[in-house]
CSV table of C-alpha atoms in Angstrom, one decimal:
chain,number,residue,atom,x,y,z
K,1,MET,CA,39.7,147.8,194.3
K,2,THR,CA,43.2,147.4,195.6
K,3,GLN,CA,42.6,143.8,196.6
K,4,LEU,CA,41.0,143.0,193.2
K,5,ILE,CA,44.1,144.3,191.4
K,6,GLN,CA,46.4,142.3,193.7
K,7,SER,CA,44.4,139.1,193.0
K,8,LEU,CA,44.5,139.6,189.3
K,9,GLN,CA,48.3,140.1,189.4
K,10,ARG,CA,48.7,136.9,191.4
K,11,LEU,CA,46.5,135.0,188.9
K,12,SER,CA,48.5,136.4,186.0
K,13,SER,CA,51.8,135.4,187.6
K,14,THR,CA,50.5,131.9,188.2
K,15,LEU,CA,49.4,131.5,184.6
K,16,ARG,CA,52.8,132.6,183.4
K,17,VAL,CA,54.5,130.0,185.5
K,18,LEU,CA,52.1,127.3,184.3
K,19,GLY,CA,52.7,128.2,180.7
K,20,LEU,CA,56.5,128.0,181.2
K,21,VAL,CA,56.1,124.6,182.8
K,22,MET,CA,54.0,123.3,179.9
K,23,ILE,CA,56.5,124.6,177.3
K,24,ALA,CA,59.4,123.1,179.2
K,25,SER,CA,57.6,119.8,179.4
K,26,LEU,CA,57.0,119.8,175.6
K,27,VAL,CA,60.5,120.8,174.7
K,28,GLY,CA,61.9,118.2,177.1
K,29,SER,CA,59.8,115.4,175.7
K,30,CYS,CA,60.9,116.3,172.1
K,31,ASP,CA,64.6,116.3,173.2
K,32,LYS,CA,64.2,112.9,174.8
K,33,THR,CA,62.6,111.4,171.6
K,34,PRO,CA,65.3,109.7,169.5
K,35,GLU,CA,66.0,111.3,166.1
K,36,GLY,CA,63.9,109.6,163.4
K,37,GLU,CA,61.3,108.4,165.9
K,38,ARG,CA,59.4,111.7,166.4
K,39,TRP,CA,56.9,110.8,163.7
K,40,ALA,CA,55.1,107.5,163.5
K,41,PRO,CA,55.1,105.7,160.1
K,42,ALA,CA,52.0,106.1,158.0
K,43,PRO,CA,49.4,103.5,158.4
K,44,GLU,CA,49.2,101.3,155.3
K,45,PRO,CA,46.4,102.3,152.9
K,46,SER,CA,43.8,99.6,152.4
K,47,GLY,CA,43.9,97.4,149.3
K,48,GLU,CA,46.8,95.8,147.5
K,49,SER,CA,48.1,98.9,145.7
K,50,ARG,CA,50.0,101.4,147.9
K,51,SER,CA,51.3,104.9,147.2
K,52,ILE,CA,54.9,105.3,146.1
K,53,VAL,CA,56.8,108.6,146.4
K,54,LEU,CA,59.8,110.0,144.6
K,55,VAL,CA,62.3,111.8,146.8
K,56,GLU,CA,64.9,114.0,145.0
K,57,GLU,CA,67.7,114.8,147.4
K,58,TYR,CA,69.9,117.7,146.5
K,59,THR,CA,73.3,117.1,148.0
K,60,GLY,CA,77.1,117.7,147.5
K,61,GLN,CA,80.4,116.1,148.2
K,62,ASP,CA,81.7,119.3,149.9
K,63,CYS,CA,78.6,119.7,152.1
K,64,VAL,CA,79.5,118.8,155.7
K,65,HIS,CA,75.8,118.5,156.7
K,66,CYS,CA,74.7,116.3,153.8
K,67,PRO,CA,75.7,112.9,155.3
K,68,ARG,CA,73.3,113.5,158.2
K,69,ALA,CA,70.4,114.2,155.7
K,70,ALA,CA,71.4,111.1,153.8
K,71,SER,CA,71.3,109.1,157.0
K,72,VAL,CA,67.7,110.3,157.6
K,73,LEU,CA,66.7,109.2,154.1
K,74,ARG,CA,68.4,105.8,154.5
K,75,GLN,CA,66.3,105.2,157.7
K,76,LEU,CA,63.1,106.2,155.9
K,77,GLN,CA,63.9,104.0,152.9
K,78,THR,CA,64.5,101.1,155.3
K,79,ARG,CA,61.2,101.8,156.9
K,80,TYR,CA,59.2,102.1,153.7
K,81,ALA,CA,61.2,99.9,151.4
K,82,GLU,CA,60.0,100.0,147.8
K,83,ARG,CA,57.4,102.7,148.6
K,84,LEU,CA,60.2,105.3,148.7
K,85,VAL,CA,62.2,105.9,145.5
K,86,TRP,CA,65.2,108.1,146.4
K,87,VAL,CA,67.7,109.7,144.0
K,88,SER,CA,70.7,111.8,144.9
K,89,MET,CA,71.1,115.0,142.8
K,90,HIS,CA,74.5,116.6,142.6
K,91,ALA,CA,74.0,120.0,140.9
K,92,ASP,CA,76.8,122.4,140.0
K,93,ARG,CA,74.8,125.4,141.0
K,94,THR,CA,75.2,124.5,144.7
K,95,GLY,CA,78.9,125.1,144.5
K,96,MET,CA,79.5,122.0,146.7
K,97,THR,CA,79.6,119.1,144.2
K,98,ARG,CA,82.5,117.6,142.3
K,99,PRO,CA,82.8,116.6,138.6
K,100,GLU,CA,82.8,112.8,139.3
K,101,LEU,CA,79.2,112.9,140.7
K,102,ALA,CA,77.8,116.1,139.1
K,103,SER,CA,75.2,115.7,136.3
K,104,SER,CA,73.9,118.4,133.9
K,105,GLU,CA,70.4,117.0,134.4
K,106,ALA,CA,70.4,117.6,138.2
K,107,ASN,CA,71.6,121.1,137.5
K,108,SER,CA,68.9,121.7,134.9
K,109,TYR,CA,66.1,120.4,137.3
K,110,ALA,CA,67.3,122.6,140.1
K,111,GLU,CA,67.3,125.7,137.9
K,112,HIS,CA,63.9,124.9,136.4
K,113,PHE,CA,62.2,124.5,139.8
K,114,GLY,CA,64.0,127.5,141.2
K,115,LEU,CA,65.5,125.6,144.1
K,116,ARG,CA,67.6,127.4,146.6
K,117,ARG,CA,71.3,126.9,146.3
K,118,ALA,CA,71.6,125.8,149.9
K,119,ILE,CA,71.8,122.1,150.6
K,120,PRO,CA,70.9,119.5,151.8
K,121,GLY,CA,67.2,119.6,150.7
K,122,ILE,CA,64.6,117.5,149.1
K,123,MET,CA,61.6,117.6,146.8
K,124,VAL,CA,58.9,114.9,147.3
K,125,ASN,CA,56.8,114.1,144.2
K,126,ARG,CA,57.6,117.7,143.1
K,127,GLN,CA,54.7,118.9,145.2
K,128,PRO,CA,54.5,121.7,147.8
K,129,LEU,CA,55.5,120.5,151.3
K,130,TYR,CA,53.5,122.3,154.0
K,131,ALA,CA,54.8,125.9,154.4
K,132,GLN,CA,58.2,124.7,153.1
K,133,GLY,CA,57.3,125.2,149.5
K,134,MET,CA,58.5,122.6,147.0
K,135,TYR,CA,62.0,122.3,148.5
K,136,SER,CA,62.5,121.4,152.2
K,137,GLN,CA,65.7,121.6,154.2
K,138,THR,CA,64.2,120.7,157.5
K,139,SER,CA,65.1,117.1,157.8
K,140,ASP,CA,63.2,116.7,161.1
K,141,LEU,CA,60.0,117.2,159.1
K,142,TRP,CA,60.7,114.8,156.3
K,143,ALA,CA,59.3,111.7,158.0
K,144,ALA,CA,56.0,113.5,158.6
K,145,MET,CA,55.9,114.8,155.0
K,146,LEU,CA,56.4,111.3,153.6
K,147,ALA,CA,53.9,109.8,156.1
K,148,GLU,CA,51.2,112.2,154.9
K,149,LEU,CA,51.9,111.5,151.2
K,150,LEU,CA,52.0,107.7,151.7
K,151,GLN,CA,48.6,107.9,153.4
K,152,GLN,CA,47.0,109.2,150.2
K,153,LYS,CA,45.1,106.8,148.0
K,154,PRO,CA,47.3,106.0,144.9
K,155,LYS,CA,45.9,107.1,141.5
K,156,TYR,CA,48.2,104.9,139.4
K,157,GLU,CA,50.1,101.6,139.6
K,158,MET,CA,53.3,101.0,137.7
K,159,GLN,CA,54.8,97.7,136.5
K,160,LEU,CA,58.5,97.8,135.6
K,161,GLY,CA,60.4,95.0,133.9
K,162,LEU,CA,63.9,94.5,132.5
K,163,GLN,CA,65.2,91.8,130.3
K,164,GLN,CA,68.8,91.2,129.2
K,165,SER,CA,69.8,89.9,125.9
K,166,GLY,CA,73.6,90.0,125.4
K,167,ASP,CA,74.7,93.6,125.9
K,168,ASP,CA,71.2,95.0,125.4
K,169,TYR,CA,68.5,95.5,128.1
K,170,GLN,CA,64.9,95.8,127.1
K,171,LEU,CA,62.9,98.0,129.6
K,172,LYS,CA,59.1,97.5,129.8
K,173,VAL,CA,56.8,100.0,131.6
K,174,GLN,CA,53.1,99.8,132.1
K,175,VAL,CA,51.0,102.2,134.2
K,176,GLN,CA,47.3,101.6,135.1
K,177,PRO,CA,44.9,104.1,136.6
K,178,LEU,CA,43.4,102.9,139.9
K,179,ASP,CA,40.7,105.5,140.6
K,180,GLY,CA,38.1,104.4,138.0
K,181,SER,CA,39.4,106.9,135.4
K,182,PRO,CA,39.5,106.1,131.7
K,183,SER,CA,42.3,103.6,131.0
K,184,LEU,CA,43.9,105.9,128.4
K,185,GLN,CA,45.3,109.0,130.1
K,186,SER,CA,48.2,111.1,128.9
K,187,LEU,CA,51.2,111.5,131.2
K,188,MET,CA,54.9,112.0,130.9
K,189,LEU,CA,57.2,109.1,131.4
K,190,GLN,CA,60.8,109.8,132.8
K,191,LEU,CA,63.6,107.2,132.9
K,192,TRP,CA,66.8,107.8,134.9
K,193,LEU,CA,70.0,105.8,135.4
K,194,VAL,CA,71.3,106.0,139.0
K,195,GLU,CA,74.3,104.4,140.6
K,196,ASP,CA,75.6,103.6,144.1
K,197,VAL,CA,79.1,105.1,144.1
K,198,GLN,CA,82.0,105.0,146.6
K,199,GLY,CA,83.9,108.3,146.7
K,200,TYR,CA,84.9,111.4,148.6
K,201,GLN,CA,82.6,113.1,151.0
K,202,LEU,CA,83.2,115.9,153.6
K,203,THR,CA,81.8,114.9,157.0
K,204,PRO,CA,81.9,116.6,160.4
K,205,SER,CA,84.9,114.5,161.3
K,206,GLY,CA,86.8,115.4,158.0
K,207,GLY,CA,87.0,114.1,154.5
K,208,LYS,CA,86.2,110.5,153.7
K,209,SER,CA,87.4,108.9,150.5
K,210,ASP,CA,85.3,105.7,150.8
K,211,TYR,CA,81.9,107.3,151.6
K,212,ARG,CA,78.9,105.4,150.1
K,213,HIS,CA,76.7,107.7,147.9
K,214,HIS,CA,73.4,106.1,147.2
K,215,GLN,CA,71.3,106.3,143.9
K,216,VAL,CA,73.3,109.1,142.3
K,217,LEU,CA,71.7,110.5,139.2
K,218,ARG,CA,73.9,109.6,136.2
K,219,ARG,CA,71.8,110.5,133.2
K,220,ALA,CA,68.2,110.8,131.9
K,221,LEU,CA,67.7,107.9,129.5
K,222,ASN,CA,64.8,109.4,127.5
K,223,GLY,CA,65.5,113.1,127.5
K,224,LEU,CA,65.6,115.8,130.2
K,225,TRP,CA,61.8,115.8,130.6
K,226,GLY,CA,61.0,112.3,129.4
K,227,GLU,CA,58.4,111.6,126.7
K,228,GLY,CA,54.6,111.3,126.4
K,229,TYR,CA,53.0,108.1,127.7
K,230,LEU,CA,49.4,106.8,127.5
K,231,THR,CA,48.3,104.9,130.6
K,232,GLY,CA,47.1,101.3,129.9
K,233,THR,CA,49.6,100.9,127.1
K,234,SER,CA,52.9,99.0,127.1
K,235,TYR,CA,56.1,101.1,126.7
K,236,THR,CA,59.3,99.4,125.7
K,237,ARG,CA,62.8,100.8,125.2
K,238,THR,CA,66.1,99.0,124.4
K,239,LEU,CA,69.1,100.2,126.3
K,240,SER,CA,72.7,99.5,125.2
K,241,LEU,CA,75.1,98.5,128.0
K,242,SER,CA,77.9,100.5,126.4
K,243,GLN,CA,76.1,103.5,125.1
K,244,ASP,CA,73.2,104.1,127.5
K,245,LEU,CA,74.3,102.3,130.7
K,246,GLY,CA,78.0,103.2,130.9
K,247,GLY,CA,79.5,99.7,130.6
K,248,ALA,CA,79.6,97.9,134.0
K,249,THR,CA,76.2,97.1,135.7
K,250,GLU,CA,77.3,96.9,139.4
K,251,GLY,CA,75.5,99.3,141.6
K,252,LYS,CA,73.4,100.7,138.8
K,253,LYS,CA,69.6,101.0,138.8
K,254,ILE,CA,66.8,102.4,136.6
K,255,ILE,CA,64.2,104.7,138.0
K,256,ALA,CA,61.0,105.2,136.1
K,257,PHE,CA,58.2,107.6,137.1
K,258,VAL,CA,55.2,109.3,135.5
K,259,TYR,CA,54.2,112.9,136.1
K,260,ASP,CA,51.4,115.2,135.1
K,261,PRO,CA,52.5,117.3,132.1
K,262,GLN,CA,50.6,120.4,133.4
K,263,THR,CA,51.6,120.5,137.1
K,264,ARG,CA,54.8,118.4,136.9
K,265,ALA,CA,53.6,116.5,140.0
K,266,VAL,CA,54.9,112.9,140.1
K,267,GLN,CA,52.1,110.3,140.2
K,268,THR,CA,54.0,107.1,140.9
K,269,ALA,CA,57.5,105.6,140.5
K,270,GLN,CA,59.5,102.4,140.5
K,271,MET,CA,63.2,101.5,140.8
K,272,LEU,CA,64.9,98.3,139.5
K,273,ALA,CA,68.5,97.2,139.7
K,274,LEU,CA,70.2,96.1,136.4
K,275,GLY,CA,71.3,93.0,138.3
K,276,ASP,CA,67.7,92.0,138.7
K,277,ALA,CA,67.1,91.8,135.0
K,278,THR,CA,65.6,88.6,133.7
K,279,THR,CA,67.0,86.8,130.6
K,280,ALA,CA,65.3,87.2,127.2
K,281,GLY,CA,62.2,85.0,126.9
K,282,GLU,CA,61.1,85.2,130.5
K,283,GLY,CA,57.8,86.8,131.3
K,284,GLU,CA,57.3,88.4,127.9
K,285,GLU,CA,53.9,90.1,127.3
K,286,ASP,CA,52.0,90.0,124.0
K,287,ALA,CA,51.1,93.1,122.2
K,288,PRO,CA,47.3,93.9,122.0
K,289,LYS,CA,45.5,91.5,119.7
K,290,VAL,CA,42.5,92.1,117.5
K,291,THR,CA,40.9,89.1,115.7
K,292,ARG,CA,39.0,91.1,113.1
K,293,PRO,CA,40.0,90.6,109.5
K,294,LEU,CA,42.2,93.4,108.0
K,295,LEU,CA,40.4,96.0,105.8
K,296,GLN,CA,41.0,95.5,102.1
K,297,THR,CA,41.9,99.0,101.1
K,298,ASP,CA,44.7,100.6,99.1
K,299,GLN,CA,45.4,103.4,101.5
K,300,VAL,CA,46.8,103.4,105.0
K,301,TRP,CA,43.9,102.9,107.5
K,302,TYR,CA,43.3,103.1,111.2
K,303,ARG,CA,42.4,100.5,113.8
K,304,SER,CA,41.3,100.8,117.5
K,305,LEU,CA,40.6,97.9,119.8
K,306,GLU,CA,36.9,98.3,119.1
K,307,ALA,CA,36.6,99.4,115.4
K,308,ASP,CA,38.4,99.9,112.1
K,309,TYR,CA,38.4,103.2,110.0
K,310,ALA,CA,39.2,103.6,106.4
K,311,SER,CA,40.9,106.7,105.0
K,312,GLY,CA,38.4,109.6,104.6
K,313,THR,CA,36.0,108.5,107.4
K,314,THR,CA,35.1,110.2,110.7
K,315,VAL,CA,35.7,108.9,114.2
K,316,GLU,CA,33.2,110.1,116.9
K,317,CYS,CA,35.2,110.9,120.2
K,318,THR,CA,33.0,111.1,123.3
K,319,LEU,CA,35.4,110.4,126.1
K,320,VAL,CA,35.7,113.4,128.5
K,321,LYS,CA,38.6,113.9,130.9
K,322,ARG,CA,38.3,116.3,133.8
K,323,HIS,CA,41.4,117.8,135.5
K,324,PRO,CA,40.6,119.4,139.0
K,325,LEU,CA,42.6,122.6,139.6
K,326,ARG,CA,43.9,123.9,142.9
K,327,ASP,CA,41.7,127.0,142.8
K,328,GLY,CA,38.6,124.7,142.7
K,329,GLY,CA,38.0,125.0,139.0
K,330,GLU,CA,38.7,122.3,136.4
K,331,ARG,CA,40.2,121.8,132.9
K,332,ILE,CA,38.1,119.7,130.5
K,333,GLU,CA,39.7,117.7,127.6
K,334,LEU,CA,37.9,115.5,125.1
K,335,VAL,CA,39.9,112.4,124.3
K,336,SER,CA,40.2,110.3,121.1
K,337,PRO,CA,40.3,106.6,121.0
K,338,PHE,CA,43.8,105.0,120.9
K,339,LEU,CA,44.4,104.4,117.2
K,340,TYR,CA,47.0,102.4,115.3
K,341,LEU,CA,48.1,103.0,111.7
K,342,MET,CA,47.6,100.0,109.5
K,343,PRO,CA,49.3,99.5,106.0
K,344,GLY,CA,47.1,99.4,102.9
K,345,ARG,CA,47.6,97.4,99.8
K,346,VAL,CA,49.3,100.2,97.9
K,347,GLN,CA,50.3,102.6,100.6
K,348,GLY,CA,52.0,100.2,102.9
K,349,ALA,CA,55.0,100.0,105.2
K,350,GLY,CA,57.3,102.9,105.2
K,351,LYS,CA,58.2,106.3,106.8
K,352,TYR,CA,55.5,108.9,107.3
K,353,LYS,CA,54.6,112.0,109.2
K,354,LEU,CA,51.2,113.0,110.7
K,355,ARG,CA,49.7,116.5,110.6
K,356,ALA,CA,46.8,117.5,112.9
K,357,THR,CA,44.6,120.4,111.8
K,358,LYS,CA,41.8,122.1,113.8
K,359,LEU,CA,38.7,122.5,111.6
K,360,ASP,CA,36.1,124.1,113.9
K,361,ALA,CA,35.7,127.1,116.3
K,362,LEU,CA,38.8,128.7,114.8
K,363,GLU,CA,37.9,132.0,116.4
K,364,ASP,CA,38.1,130.4,119.9
K,365,LYS,CA,41.8,130.5,120.6
K,366,ALA,CA,41.3,129.0,124.1
K,367,SER,CA,40.0,125.7,122.6
K,368,GLY,CA,41.9,123.3,120.5
K,369,PHE,CA,43.9,120.1,120.5
K,370,SER,CA,46.1,120.2,123.6
K,371,GLN,CA,48.1,117.1,123.0
K,372,PHE,CA,49.1,115.3,119.8
K,373,CYS,CA,50.6,111.9,120.2
K,374,ALA,CA,52.1,109.8,117.4
K,375,ALA,CA,54.5,106.9,117.5
K,376,SER,CA,54.6,107.0,121.4
K,377,LEU,CA,55.8,110.6,121.4
K,378,CYS,CA,53.3,113.1,122.9
K,379,MET,CA,53.7,116.8,122.0
K,380,LEU,CA,52.0,119.4,124.2
K,381,ASN,CA,50.3,122.1,122.2
K,382,GLU,CA,50.5,124.8,125.0
K,383,GLU,CA,49.5,127.6,122.7
K,384,LEU,CA,46.7,125.6,121.1
K,385,SER,CA,47.9,126.4,117.6
K,386,ASP,CA,45.6,125.2,114.8
K,387,THR,CA,48.1,122.8,113.2
K,388,MET,CA,50.9,120.5,114.4
K,389,LEU,CA,53.3,118.1,112.6
K,390,SER,CA,54.6,114.9,114.2
K,391,GLU,CA,58.1,113.6,114.1
K,392,GLU,CA,58.8,110.9,111.5
K,393,LEU,CA,57.2,107.6,112.3
K,394,GLU,CA,57.8,104.2,110.7
K,395,LEU,CA,54.9,101.9,109.7
K,396,ILE,CA,56.4,98.4,109.8
K,397,ASP,CA,53.5,95.9,109.6
K,398,SER,CA,50.0,95.1,110.7
K,399,GLU,CA,50.9,94.6,114.4
K,400,LEU,CA,49.5,97.0,117.0
K,401,ARG,CA,52.8,98.5,117.9
K,402,PRO,CA,53.3,101.6,120.1
K,403,GLU,CA,55.3,103.2,117.2
K,404,HIS,CA,52.1,102.9,115.0
K,405,SER,CA,49.9,104.7,117.6
K,406,VAL,CA,48.0,108.0,117.3
K,407,PHE,CA,46.1,109.8,120.1
K,408,VAL,CA,44.7,113.3,120.5
K,409,HIS,CA,43.4,115.5,123.4
K,410,TYR,CA,41.1,118.4,122.7
K,411,GLU,CA,40.8,121.1,125.4
K,412,LEU,CA,37.7,123.2,125.8
K,413,SER,CA,37.7,126.9,126.7
K,414,PRO,CA,35.5,128.1,129.7
K,415,GLU,CA,33.0,129.4,127.2
K,416,ALA,CA,32.8,126.1,125.2
K,417,ARG,CA,32.2,124.1,128.4
K,418,SER,CA,28.8,125.8,128.9
K,419,LYS,CA,27.2,124.4,125.8
K,420,ALA,CA,27.1,121.3,123.6
K,421,GLY,CA,29.5,121.2,120.7
K,422,ARG,CA,31.2,119.1,118.1
K,423,TYR,CA,34.8,119.9,117.3
K,424,ARG,CA,36.7,118.3,114.4
K,425,VAL,CA,40.4,117.7,114.0
K,426,ARG,CA,41.7,116.3,110.7
K,427,LEU,CA,44.7,113.9,110.6
K,428,ASP,CA,46.7,113.9,107.4
K,429,LEU,CA,49.2,111.2,106.8
K,430,LEU,CA,52.1,112.5,104.7
K,431,LYS,CA,54.6,110.7,102.5
K,432,GLY,CA,57.0,113.4,101.8
K,433,GLU,CA,54.8,116.4,100.9
K,434,GLN,CA,51.9,114.2,99.6
K,435,VAL,CA,48.8,113.4,101.7
K,436,VAL,CA,48.2,109.7,101.3
K,437,SER,CA,45.5,109.1,104.0
K,438,THR,CA,43.1,111.2,106.1
K,439,LEU,CA,41.0,110.7,109.2
K,440,THR,CA,38.7,113.1,110.9
K,441,LEU,CA,38.3,113.1,114.7
K,442,ALA,CA,35.0,114.6,115.8
K,443,PHE,CA,35.1,115.5,119.5
K,444,VAL,CA,31.5,115.5,120.9
K,445,TYR,CA,30.7,117.4,124.1
K,446,ASN,CA,27.5,117.6,126.1
K,447,PRO,CA,27.7,119.5,129.4
């Protein structure tokens, strides 16, 4: 028995020594690997379209460790080029930024997402990053995080164009689904103005007055959270050099990205320098064209790419959109066609409002129209209220313009998903307080 115990003690000692040797070997190999090369770049996904990620870096001019984090991101941006869209966020809540680079938008985003005040740190596509949560301060892991996201098959592809005409810039955005989903899907479109700035920065060797700050967020160009956008459609916005873009164009860029309105997760992004804008007349795209003759009716009527609808008629809506959830379940929405208001002979061009009213299953408060889009502005109906009123829209002519558009999503409750149903929403076009045209959307569901 004594010999057996001694043998086991010697074996245990040997295993401890081997374990220490293995650990030392691993640590040593990690130390010998140059910074930034510990993770291999992601292999390119197959096909012409590739994933693009948005990196929001929270930083500050009085943060001594922030230049090192920015250096890591510069290396990654060099590696991945246009596949990495990077913006520098200077938020007051960190206590380490200065007024010349601080933006109220950066501060609002940091507060909304509940980010720690400690910097530097990043969000990538506003998605959870391993066990780090949504906000990572471990720069040694950033390359691996980006590599994993860039390996994922992209769901959307964005085209971003910019044309200059005098002091105005016309921005054009179009996003197409790539996964075989219906061409019309409702997302949120965000536009930012960013700028490369030379200014003060605290570094380990002291303060530097000529430090180069890259892609500093200057302002949100279409509201703090952007605006509703329907994939497959063309979005245009005119930006004034003096009012929107702050005068000079040097070092300034526009970042555009789309995100899921429910999860806030970024789907794709693009960045374009103001200096890369084309001149007016180059590469212009035509609006959607329909060759059918116009309806000869007195009231405002509605046109889709496939059919025309007079006031008082009903449109059958059979398109179903499924949203997978992280818990394994799903949300189901029924989607209307993309409709355009068209002027009648009596009720023609002018300013109107649209009112949407739920007509069926009024007792089911977990079912109802979840999004109401009019004139390119999508409003989320998070409480699924029975009626909503749009902002004022202007009907100009018989062209299929984004500002003439109407689009509705109808969400089904868990109970409603288990059986066939038909759910109506009435659209009333208002001139002042008077209803001048109506259309009924009948959402049809068969499980």
